[in-house]
Short mmCIF file of C-alpha atoms in Angstrom, two decimals:
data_model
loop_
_atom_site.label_atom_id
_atom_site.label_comp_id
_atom_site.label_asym_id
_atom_site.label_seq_id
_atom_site.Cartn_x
_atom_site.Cartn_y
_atom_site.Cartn_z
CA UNK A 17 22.97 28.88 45.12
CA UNK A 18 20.84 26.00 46.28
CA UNK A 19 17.72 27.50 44.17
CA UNK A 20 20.01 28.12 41.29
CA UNK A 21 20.80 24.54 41.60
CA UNK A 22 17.65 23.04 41.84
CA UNK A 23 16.65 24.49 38.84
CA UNK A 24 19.01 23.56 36.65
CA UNK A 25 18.52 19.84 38.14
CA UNK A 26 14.72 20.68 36.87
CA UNK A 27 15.53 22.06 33.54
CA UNK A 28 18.12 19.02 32.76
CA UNK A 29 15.60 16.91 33.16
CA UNK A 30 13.08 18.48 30.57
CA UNK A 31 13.59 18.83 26.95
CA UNK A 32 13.56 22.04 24.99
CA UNK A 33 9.30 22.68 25.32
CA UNK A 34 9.63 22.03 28.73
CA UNK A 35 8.33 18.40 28.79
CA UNK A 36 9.95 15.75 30.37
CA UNK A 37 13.03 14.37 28.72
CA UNK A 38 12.08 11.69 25.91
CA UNK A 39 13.80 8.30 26.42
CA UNK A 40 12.64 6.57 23.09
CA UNK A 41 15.89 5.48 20.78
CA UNK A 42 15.87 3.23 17.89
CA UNK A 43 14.90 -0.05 19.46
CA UNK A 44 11.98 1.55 21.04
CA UNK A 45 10.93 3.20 18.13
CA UNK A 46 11.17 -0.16 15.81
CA UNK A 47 9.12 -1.71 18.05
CA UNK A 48 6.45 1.03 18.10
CA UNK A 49 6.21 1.19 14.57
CA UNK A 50 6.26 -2.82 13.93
CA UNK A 51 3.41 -3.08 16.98
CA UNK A 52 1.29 -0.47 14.68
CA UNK A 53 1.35 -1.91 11.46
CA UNK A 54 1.28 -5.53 12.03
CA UNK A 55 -2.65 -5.88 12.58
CA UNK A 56 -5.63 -7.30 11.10
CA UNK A 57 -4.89 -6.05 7.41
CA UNK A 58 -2.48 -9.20 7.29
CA UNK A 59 -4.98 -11.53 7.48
CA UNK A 60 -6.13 -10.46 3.79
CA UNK A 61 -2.51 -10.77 2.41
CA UNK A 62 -2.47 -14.79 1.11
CA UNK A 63 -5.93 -13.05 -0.87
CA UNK A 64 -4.65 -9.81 -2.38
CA UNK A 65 -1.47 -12.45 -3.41
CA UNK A 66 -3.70 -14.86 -4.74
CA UNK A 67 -5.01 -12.73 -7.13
CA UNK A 68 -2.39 -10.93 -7.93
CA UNK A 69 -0.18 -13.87 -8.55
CA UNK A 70 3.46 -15.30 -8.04
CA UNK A 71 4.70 -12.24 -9.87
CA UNK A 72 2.51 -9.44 -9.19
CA UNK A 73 1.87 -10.12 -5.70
CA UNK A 74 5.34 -10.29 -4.58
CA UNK A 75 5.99 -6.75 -6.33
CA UNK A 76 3.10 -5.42 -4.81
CA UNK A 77 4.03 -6.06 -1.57
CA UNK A 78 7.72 -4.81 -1.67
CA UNK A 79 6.45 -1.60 -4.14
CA UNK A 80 4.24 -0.32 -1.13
CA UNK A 81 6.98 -1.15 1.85
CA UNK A 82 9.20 1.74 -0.35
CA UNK A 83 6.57 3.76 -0.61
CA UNK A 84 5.94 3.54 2.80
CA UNK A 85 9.52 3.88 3.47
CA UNK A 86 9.43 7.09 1.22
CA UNK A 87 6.53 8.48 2.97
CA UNK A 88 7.77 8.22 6.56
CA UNK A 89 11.04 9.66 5.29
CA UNK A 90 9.12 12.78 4.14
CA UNK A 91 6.81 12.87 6.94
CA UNK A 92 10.08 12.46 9.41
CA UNK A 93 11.60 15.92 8.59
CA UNK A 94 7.93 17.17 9.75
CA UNK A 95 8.22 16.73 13.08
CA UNK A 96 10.16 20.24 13.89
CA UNK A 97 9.11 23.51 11.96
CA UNK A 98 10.60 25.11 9.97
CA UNK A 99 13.97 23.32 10.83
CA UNK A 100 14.02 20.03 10.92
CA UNK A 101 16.56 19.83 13.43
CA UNK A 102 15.88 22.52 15.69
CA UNK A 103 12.79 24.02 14.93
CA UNK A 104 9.21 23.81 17.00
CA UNK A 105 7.81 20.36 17.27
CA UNK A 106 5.04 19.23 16.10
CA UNK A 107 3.60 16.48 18.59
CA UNK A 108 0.86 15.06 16.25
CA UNK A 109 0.03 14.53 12.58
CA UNK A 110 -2.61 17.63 12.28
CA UNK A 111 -0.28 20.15 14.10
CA UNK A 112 2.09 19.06 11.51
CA UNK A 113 -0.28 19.91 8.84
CA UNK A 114 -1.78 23.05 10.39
CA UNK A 115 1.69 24.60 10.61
CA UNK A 116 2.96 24.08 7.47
CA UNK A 117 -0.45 23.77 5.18
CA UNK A 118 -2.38 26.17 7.12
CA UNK A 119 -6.11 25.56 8.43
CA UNK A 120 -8.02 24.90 5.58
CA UNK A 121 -5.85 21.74 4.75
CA UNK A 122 -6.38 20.95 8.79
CA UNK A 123 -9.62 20.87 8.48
CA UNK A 124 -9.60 18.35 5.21
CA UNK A 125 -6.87 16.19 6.91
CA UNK A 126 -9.04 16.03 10.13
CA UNK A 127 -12.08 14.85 8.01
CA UNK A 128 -10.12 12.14 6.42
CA UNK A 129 -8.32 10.69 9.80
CA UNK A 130 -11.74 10.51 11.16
CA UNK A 131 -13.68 9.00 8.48
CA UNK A 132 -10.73 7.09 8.61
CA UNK A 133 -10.89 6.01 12.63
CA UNK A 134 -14.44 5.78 11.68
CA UNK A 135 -14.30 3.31 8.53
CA UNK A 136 -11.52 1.35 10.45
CA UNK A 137 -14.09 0.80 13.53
CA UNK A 138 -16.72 -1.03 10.60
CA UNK A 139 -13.75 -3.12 9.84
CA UNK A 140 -13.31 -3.93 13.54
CA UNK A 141 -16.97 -5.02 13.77
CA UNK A 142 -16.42 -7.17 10.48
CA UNK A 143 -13.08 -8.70 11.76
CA UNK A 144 -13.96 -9.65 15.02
CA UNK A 145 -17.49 -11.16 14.29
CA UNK A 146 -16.17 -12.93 11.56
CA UNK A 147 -13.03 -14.29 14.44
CA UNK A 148 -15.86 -15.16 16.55
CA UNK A 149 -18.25 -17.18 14.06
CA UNK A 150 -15.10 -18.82 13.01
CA UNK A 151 -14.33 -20.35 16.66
CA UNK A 152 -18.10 -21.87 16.86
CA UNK A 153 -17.31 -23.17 13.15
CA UNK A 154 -14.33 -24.66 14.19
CA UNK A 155 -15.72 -26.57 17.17
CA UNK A 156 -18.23 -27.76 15.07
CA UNK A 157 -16.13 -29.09 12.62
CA UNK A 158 -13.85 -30.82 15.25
CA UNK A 159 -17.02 -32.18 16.95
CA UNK A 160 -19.23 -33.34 13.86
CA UNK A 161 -16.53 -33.38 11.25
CA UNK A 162 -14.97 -31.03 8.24
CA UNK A 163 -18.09 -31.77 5.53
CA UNK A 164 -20.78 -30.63 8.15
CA UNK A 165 -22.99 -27.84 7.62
CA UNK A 166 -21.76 -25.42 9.99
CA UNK A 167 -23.32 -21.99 9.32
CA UNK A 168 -23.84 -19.15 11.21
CA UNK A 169 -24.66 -15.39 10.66
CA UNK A 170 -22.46 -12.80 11.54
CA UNK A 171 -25.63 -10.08 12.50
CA UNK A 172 -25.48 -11.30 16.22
CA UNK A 173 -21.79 -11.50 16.83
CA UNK A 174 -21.35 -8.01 15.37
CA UNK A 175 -24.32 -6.82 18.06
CA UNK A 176 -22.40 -8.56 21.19
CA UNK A 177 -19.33 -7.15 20.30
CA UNK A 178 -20.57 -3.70 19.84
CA UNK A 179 -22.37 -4.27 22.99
CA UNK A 180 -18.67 -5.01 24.75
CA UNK A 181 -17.79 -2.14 23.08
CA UNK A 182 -20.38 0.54 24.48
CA UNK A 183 -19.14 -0.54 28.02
CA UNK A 184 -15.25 -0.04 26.94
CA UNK A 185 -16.25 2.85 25.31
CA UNK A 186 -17.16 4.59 28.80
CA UNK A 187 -13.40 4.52 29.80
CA UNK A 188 -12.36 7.97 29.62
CA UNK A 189 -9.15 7.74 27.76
CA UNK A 190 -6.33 5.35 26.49
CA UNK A 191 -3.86 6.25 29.12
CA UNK A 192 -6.43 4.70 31.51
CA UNK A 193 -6.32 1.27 29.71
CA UNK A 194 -2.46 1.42 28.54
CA UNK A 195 -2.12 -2.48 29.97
CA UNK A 196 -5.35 -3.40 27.32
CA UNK A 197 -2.34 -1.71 24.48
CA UNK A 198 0.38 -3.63 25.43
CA UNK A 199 -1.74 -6.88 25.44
CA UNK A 200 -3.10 -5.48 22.27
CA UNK A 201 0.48 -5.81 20.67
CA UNK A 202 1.08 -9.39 21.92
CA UNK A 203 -2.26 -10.50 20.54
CA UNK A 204 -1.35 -8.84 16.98
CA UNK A 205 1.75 -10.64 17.12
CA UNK A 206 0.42 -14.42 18.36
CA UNK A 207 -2.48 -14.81 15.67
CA UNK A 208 0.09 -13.55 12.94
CA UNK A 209 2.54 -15.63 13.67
CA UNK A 210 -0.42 -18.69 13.82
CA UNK A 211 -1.46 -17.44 10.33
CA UNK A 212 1.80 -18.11 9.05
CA UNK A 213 2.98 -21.38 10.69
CA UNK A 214 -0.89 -22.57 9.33
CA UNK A 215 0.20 -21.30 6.35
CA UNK A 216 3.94 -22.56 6.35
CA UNK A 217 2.76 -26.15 7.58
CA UNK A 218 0.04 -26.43 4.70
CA UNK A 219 2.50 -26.33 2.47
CA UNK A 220 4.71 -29.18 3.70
CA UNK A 221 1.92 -31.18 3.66
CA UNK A 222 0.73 -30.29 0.32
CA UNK A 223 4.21 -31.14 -0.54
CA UNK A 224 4.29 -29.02 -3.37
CA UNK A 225 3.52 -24.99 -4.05
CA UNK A 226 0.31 -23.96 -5.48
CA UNK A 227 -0.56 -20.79 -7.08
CA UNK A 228 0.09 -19.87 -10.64
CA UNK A 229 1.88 -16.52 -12.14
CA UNK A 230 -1.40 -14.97 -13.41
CA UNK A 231 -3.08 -15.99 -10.27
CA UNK A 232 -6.47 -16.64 -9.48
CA UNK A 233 -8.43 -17.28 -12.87
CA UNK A 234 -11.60 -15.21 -13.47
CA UNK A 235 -14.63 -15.66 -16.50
CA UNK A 236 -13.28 -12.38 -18.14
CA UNK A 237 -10.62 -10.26 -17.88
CA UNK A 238 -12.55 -6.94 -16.66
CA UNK A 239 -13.17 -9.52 -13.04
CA UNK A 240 -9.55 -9.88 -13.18
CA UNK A 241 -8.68 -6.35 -13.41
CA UNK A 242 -11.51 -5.54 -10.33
CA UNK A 243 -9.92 -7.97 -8.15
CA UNK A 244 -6.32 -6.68 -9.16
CA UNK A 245 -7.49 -3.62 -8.03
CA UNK A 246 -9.25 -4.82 -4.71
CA UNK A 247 -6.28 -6.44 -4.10
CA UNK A 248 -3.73 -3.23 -3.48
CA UNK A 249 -6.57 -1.59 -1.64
CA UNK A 250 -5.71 -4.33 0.82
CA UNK A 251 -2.45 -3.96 0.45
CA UNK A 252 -2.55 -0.26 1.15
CA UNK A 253 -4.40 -0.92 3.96
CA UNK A 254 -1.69 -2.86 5.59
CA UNK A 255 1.27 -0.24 5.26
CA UNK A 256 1.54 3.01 6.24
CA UNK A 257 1.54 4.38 9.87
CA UNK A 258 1.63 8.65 8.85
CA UNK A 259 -0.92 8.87 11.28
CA UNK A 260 0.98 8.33 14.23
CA UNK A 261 4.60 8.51 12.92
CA UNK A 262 4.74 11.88 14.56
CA UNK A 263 3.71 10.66 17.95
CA UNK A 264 6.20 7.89 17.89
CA UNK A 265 8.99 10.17 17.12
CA UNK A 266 7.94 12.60 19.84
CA UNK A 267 9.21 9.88 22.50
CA UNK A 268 12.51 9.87 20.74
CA UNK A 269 15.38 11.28 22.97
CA UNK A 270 17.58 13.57 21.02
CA UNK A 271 20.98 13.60 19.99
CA UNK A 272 21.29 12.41 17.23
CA UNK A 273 18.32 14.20 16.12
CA UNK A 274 14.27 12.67 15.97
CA UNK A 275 14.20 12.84 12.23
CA UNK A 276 17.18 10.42 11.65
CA UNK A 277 16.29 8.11 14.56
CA UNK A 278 13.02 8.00 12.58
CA UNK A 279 14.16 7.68 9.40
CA UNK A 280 16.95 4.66 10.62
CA UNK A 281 13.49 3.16 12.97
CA UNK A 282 11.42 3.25 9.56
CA UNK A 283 13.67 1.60 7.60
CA UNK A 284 14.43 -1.44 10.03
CA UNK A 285 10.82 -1.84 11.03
CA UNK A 286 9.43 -2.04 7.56
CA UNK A 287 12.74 -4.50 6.13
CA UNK A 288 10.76 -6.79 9.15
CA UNK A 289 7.35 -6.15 8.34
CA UNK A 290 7.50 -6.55 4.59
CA UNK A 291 9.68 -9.55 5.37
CA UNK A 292 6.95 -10.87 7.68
CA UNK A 293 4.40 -9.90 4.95
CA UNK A 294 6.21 -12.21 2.50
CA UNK A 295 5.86 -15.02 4.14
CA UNK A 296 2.21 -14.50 5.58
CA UNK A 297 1.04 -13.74 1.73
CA UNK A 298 3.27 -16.17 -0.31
CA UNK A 299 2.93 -19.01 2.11
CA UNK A 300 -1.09 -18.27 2.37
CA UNK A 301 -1.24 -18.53 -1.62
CA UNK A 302 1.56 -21.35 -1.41
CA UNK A 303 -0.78 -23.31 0.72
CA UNK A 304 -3.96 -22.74 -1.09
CA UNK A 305 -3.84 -21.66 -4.67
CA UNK A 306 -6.88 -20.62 -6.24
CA UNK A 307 -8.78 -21.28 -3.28
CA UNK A 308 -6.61 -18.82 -0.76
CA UNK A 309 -9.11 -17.30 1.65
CA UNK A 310 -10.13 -13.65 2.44
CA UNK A 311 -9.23 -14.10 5.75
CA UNK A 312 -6.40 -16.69 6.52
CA UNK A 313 -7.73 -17.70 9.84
CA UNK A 314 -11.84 -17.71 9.43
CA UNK A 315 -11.78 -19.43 5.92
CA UNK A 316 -11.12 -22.48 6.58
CA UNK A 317 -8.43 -24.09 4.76
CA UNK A 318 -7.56 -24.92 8.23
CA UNK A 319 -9.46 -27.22 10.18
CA UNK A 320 -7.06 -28.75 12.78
CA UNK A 321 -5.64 -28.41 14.62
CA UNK A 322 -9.27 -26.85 16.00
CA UNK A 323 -7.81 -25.35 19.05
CA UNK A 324 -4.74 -23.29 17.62
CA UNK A 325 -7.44 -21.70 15.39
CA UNK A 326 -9.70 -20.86 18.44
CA UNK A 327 -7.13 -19.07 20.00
CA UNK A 328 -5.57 -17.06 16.64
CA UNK A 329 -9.30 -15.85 16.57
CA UNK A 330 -9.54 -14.97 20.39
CA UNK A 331 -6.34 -12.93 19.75
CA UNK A 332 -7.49 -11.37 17.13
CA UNK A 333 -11.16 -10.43 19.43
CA UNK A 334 -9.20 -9.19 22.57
CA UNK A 335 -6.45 -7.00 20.21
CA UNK A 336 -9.58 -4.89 18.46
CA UNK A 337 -11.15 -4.23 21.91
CA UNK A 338 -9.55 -1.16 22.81
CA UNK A 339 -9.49 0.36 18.70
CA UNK A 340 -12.46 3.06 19.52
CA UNK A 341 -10.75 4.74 22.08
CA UNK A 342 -8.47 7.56 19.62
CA UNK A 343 -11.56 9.95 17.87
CA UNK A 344 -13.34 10.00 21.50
CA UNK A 345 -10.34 12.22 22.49
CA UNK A 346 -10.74 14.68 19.62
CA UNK A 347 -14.20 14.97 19.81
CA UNK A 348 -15.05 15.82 23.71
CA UNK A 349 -12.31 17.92 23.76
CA UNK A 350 -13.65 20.08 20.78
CA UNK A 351 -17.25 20.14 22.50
CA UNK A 352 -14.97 21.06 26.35
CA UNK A 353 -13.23 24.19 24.30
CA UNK A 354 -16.04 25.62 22.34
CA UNK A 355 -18.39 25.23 25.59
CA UNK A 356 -17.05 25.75 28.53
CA UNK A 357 -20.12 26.37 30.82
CA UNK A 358 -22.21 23.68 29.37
CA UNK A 359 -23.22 21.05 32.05
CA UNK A 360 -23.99 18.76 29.59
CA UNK A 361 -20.71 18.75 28.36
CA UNK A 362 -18.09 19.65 31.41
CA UNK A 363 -20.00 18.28 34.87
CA UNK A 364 -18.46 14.51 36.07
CA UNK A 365 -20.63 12.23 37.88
CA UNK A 366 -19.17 9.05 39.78
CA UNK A 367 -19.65 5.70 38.28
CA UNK A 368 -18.61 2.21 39.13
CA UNK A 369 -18.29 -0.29 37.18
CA UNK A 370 -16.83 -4.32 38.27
CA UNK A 371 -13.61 -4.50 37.21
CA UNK A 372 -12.20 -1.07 36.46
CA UNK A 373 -11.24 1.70 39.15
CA UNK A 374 -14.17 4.25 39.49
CA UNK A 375 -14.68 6.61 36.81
CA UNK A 376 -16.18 9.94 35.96
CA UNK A 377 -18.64 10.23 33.56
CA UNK A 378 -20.56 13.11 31.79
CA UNK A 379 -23.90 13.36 29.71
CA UNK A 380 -21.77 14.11 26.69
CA UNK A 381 -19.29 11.05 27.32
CA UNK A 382 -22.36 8.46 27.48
CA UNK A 383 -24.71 9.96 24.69
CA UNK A 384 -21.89 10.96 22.37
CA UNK A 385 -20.29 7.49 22.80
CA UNK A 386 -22.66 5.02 22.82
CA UNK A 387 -24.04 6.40 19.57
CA UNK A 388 -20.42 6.32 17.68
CA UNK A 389 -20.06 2.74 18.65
CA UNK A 390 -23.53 1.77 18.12
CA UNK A 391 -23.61 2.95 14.55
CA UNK A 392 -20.34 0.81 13.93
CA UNK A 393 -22.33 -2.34 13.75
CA UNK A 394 -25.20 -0.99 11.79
CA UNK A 395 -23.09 -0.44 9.17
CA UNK A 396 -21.01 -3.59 9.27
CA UNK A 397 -25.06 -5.76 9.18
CA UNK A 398 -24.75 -3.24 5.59
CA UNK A 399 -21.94 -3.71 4.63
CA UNK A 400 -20.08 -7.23 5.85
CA UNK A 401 -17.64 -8.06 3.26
CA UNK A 402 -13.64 -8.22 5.23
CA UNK A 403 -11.80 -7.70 2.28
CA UNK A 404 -13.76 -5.31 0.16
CA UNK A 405 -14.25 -2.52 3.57
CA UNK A 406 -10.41 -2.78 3.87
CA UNK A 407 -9.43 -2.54 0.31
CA UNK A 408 -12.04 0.90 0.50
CA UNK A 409 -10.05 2.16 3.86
CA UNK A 410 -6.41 0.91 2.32
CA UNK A 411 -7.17 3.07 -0.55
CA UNK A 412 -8.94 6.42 1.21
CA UNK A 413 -5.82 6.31 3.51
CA UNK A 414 -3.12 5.89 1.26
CA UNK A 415 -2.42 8.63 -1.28
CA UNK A 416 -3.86 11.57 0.77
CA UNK A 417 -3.02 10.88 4.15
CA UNK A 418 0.47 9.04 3.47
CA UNK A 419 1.51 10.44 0.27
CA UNK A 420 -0.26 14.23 -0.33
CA UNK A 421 -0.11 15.88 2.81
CA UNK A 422 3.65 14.57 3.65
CA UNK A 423 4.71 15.59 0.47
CA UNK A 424 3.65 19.03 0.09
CA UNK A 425 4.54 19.86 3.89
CA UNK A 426 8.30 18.27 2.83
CA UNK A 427 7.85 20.97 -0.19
CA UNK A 428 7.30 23.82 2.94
CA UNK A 429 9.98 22.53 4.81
CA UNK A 430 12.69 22.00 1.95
CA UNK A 431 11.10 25.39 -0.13
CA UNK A 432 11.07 23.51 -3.23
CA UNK A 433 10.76 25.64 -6.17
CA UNK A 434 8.46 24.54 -8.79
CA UNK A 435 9.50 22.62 -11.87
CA UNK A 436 12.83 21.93 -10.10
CA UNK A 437 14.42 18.69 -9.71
CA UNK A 438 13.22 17.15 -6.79
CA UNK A 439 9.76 19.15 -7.43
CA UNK A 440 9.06 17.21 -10.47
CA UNK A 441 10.27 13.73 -9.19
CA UNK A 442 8.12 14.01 -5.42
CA UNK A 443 5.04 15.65 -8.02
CA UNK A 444 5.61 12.33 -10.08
CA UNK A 445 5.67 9.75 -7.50
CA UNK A 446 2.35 11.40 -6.09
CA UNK A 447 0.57 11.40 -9.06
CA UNK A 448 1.73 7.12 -9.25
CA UNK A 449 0.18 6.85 -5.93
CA UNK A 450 -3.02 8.71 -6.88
CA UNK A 451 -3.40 6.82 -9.92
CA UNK A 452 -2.82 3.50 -7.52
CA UNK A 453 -5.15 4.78 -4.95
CA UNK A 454 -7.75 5.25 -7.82
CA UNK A 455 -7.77 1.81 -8.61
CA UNK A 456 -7.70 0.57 -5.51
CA UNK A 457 -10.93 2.15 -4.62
CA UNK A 458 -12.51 1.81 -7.72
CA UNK A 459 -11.85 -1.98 -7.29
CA UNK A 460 -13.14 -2.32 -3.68
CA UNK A 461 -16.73 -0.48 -4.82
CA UNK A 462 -16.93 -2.90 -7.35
CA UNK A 463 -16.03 -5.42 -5.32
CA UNK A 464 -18.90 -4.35 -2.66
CA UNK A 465 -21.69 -3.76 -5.34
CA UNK A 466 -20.88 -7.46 -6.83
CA UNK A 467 -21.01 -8.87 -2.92
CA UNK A 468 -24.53 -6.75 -2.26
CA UNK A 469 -25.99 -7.87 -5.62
CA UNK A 470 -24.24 -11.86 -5.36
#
């Protein structure tokens, strides 16, 4: 009886695949999904609004919160196969996919999260040498005054940083570093939160609004309609969160049920984002006008005071550190299970480094690592243009990885017959978000052609 007991103490305390019970409820999960989004695509917001204008812009930014909304709603019901309720969960994005869509649609969704992880790792390089020029800039403004010539490149910043990054690369796994995350999160929050009080502040002492309903004004209107188009690409950069919906609604406890916790989570943390969003964008343009910046923090509408602006940019360097760490996973453990009796790949050898409890390294670990995040700043020396790199990622991610591949495994899930109701309306809105996604990308390589030629 006391075995018989024991157990079922054991089995109470796991859920229904034998994991530990999930604790996650609504709170939890707004704050997950609110920690993810809000990130360094903000800073471009007061620009894509600028150019979009005090009509447009505005639009654009509530347009892609539903579509976001509409996306994790889809992507929600995902999470268990085939019932939504009380089917097999699906603990990540690509099992998701692989369940429903089969392999060969795994394999294309795995090549676009990585050449996503990867693309988003340039940007990193971009943002964070760009955050760290902008702190010498503003000392040397504060110390020889706002008309001085104060110009430095952005090649050497992007080489010390991916020189940090090689040494945080060795740390075997984000679990290991789960304190750098939630510093990571308070970071996001502190240099957004700067960007819009700058932002808010400019404005009273403006003392009026700037900005026009047409926006910025351009020689002809084919620059117009590039920048238009740049500008959702960064829009669409700062949105959706498909990739790790899934893994924020496996810490969900259940009842009720993941998929409405999820679907209630999604809706109250994107209300506060795009209501954050507002203000960051429409104050930016409010406070600038034609001459919004790229980036609100590192363009220097603000000079003073010098020392708030030094330390929005030193959030914004320590909350990138730890962005390499997801593809690492993926990789080593694809070399670990198609070669299990390679040295190279499976034998640990003890290493210390100051600071961090010892760690065990492999060949594989070093070689494979060091290259990833040495190639990151090779391409940033190529290509070091903020807003154009995250209008190109805003628009790669958004229709197939938020909009497709939710969409037609909700069609799987629902058996949706074709030329049906629903069918027709879901096929619509994904051809919209195509056509969006088109532009978007078409816009951003313009907009990097013009930079490499300008």
């Amino acid at each position: 009886m006391a075995v018989q007991n024991s157990m079922e103490l054991a089995s109470s305390s796991c859920d229904d695949d034998g994991h530990p019970s999930r604790t996650g409820n609504l709170w939890s999960c707004v704050a997950h999904i609110i920690t993810a989004v809000i990130g360094s695509g903000v800073l471009s917001l007061a620009w894509s609004t600028a150019q979009l204008g005090w009509i447009a812009g505005p639009i654009a930014l509530l347009c892609f919160a539903i579509v976001t909304y509409i996306s994790a709603f889809l992507l929600s019901d995902c999470y268990r196969s085939p019932d939504p309720v009380t089917g097999t969960r699906n603990y990540c994005y690509m099992d998701a996919v692989r369940v429903n869509l089969g392999k060969t649609q795994t394999w294309f969704c795995g090549l676009l999260q990585y050449l996503s992880m990867y693309g988003t790792c340039v940007a990193y390089v971009i943002t964070t040498s760009t955050s760290m020029r902008a702190i010498q800039r503003s000392n040397c403004y504060h110390r020889e005054g706002h008309k001085a010539a104060c110009a430095y490149g952005d090649n050497f910043f992007m080489l010390v940083f991916g020189l940090v990054q090689i040494i945080v690369s060795q740390i075997p796994d984000i679990h290991s570093i789960e304190w750098l995350s939630v510093v990571a999160a308070i970071m996001s929050f502190a240099y957004s939160f700067i960007g819009f009080g700058l932002g808010f502040a400019k404005v009273l002492e403006n003392g009026r609004i700037k900005g026009s309903i047409t926006g910025v004004p351009t020689a002809n209107v084919a620059d117009k309609l590039w920048l238009a188009f740049l500008a959702l690409g960064g829009i669409a950069f700062s949105y959706p969160y498909s990739l790790i919906l899934l893994e924020i609604q496996d810490t969900l406890k259940s009842p009720p049920a993941e998929n409405k916790t999820m679907k209630k989570g999604s809706m109250v943390a994107i209300f506060i984002t795009t209501f954050f969003y507002l203000c960051c964008g429409c104050f930016g343009y409010a406070a600038f006008g034609d001459k919004t910046p790229g980036n609100l923090l590192t363009g220097f509408g603000f000079f003073e005071p010098y020392w708030l602006i030094d330390f929005a940019n030193a959030c914004v360097l320590i909350h990138l550190v730890g962005g390499y760490q997801p593809v690492f996973s993926f990789v080593e453990g694809w070399f670990s299970k198609n070669y299990p009796r390679s040295g190279f790949v499976n034998k640990f050898y003890p290493f210390n480094l100051p600071l961090f409890p010892p760690l065990q390294e492999n060949l594989l670990r070093v070689g494979f690592r060091t290259a990833y995040v040495a190639s990151t700043p090779a391409i940033a020396m190529v290509f070091p243009y903020f807003n154009q790199v995250v209008g190109v990622l805003g628009a790669l991610n958004f229709w197939p990885l938020a909009i497709y591949f939710p969409g037609e495994m909700y069609f799987v899930q629902k058996k949706f017959g074709p030329w049906s109701r629903k069918w027709i309306v879901l096929r619509t809105f994904s051809v919209i978000c195509l056509l969006v996604t088109i532009l978007g990308l078409i816009g951003s390589i313009q907009g990097i052609i013009s930079a490499k030629l300008g």
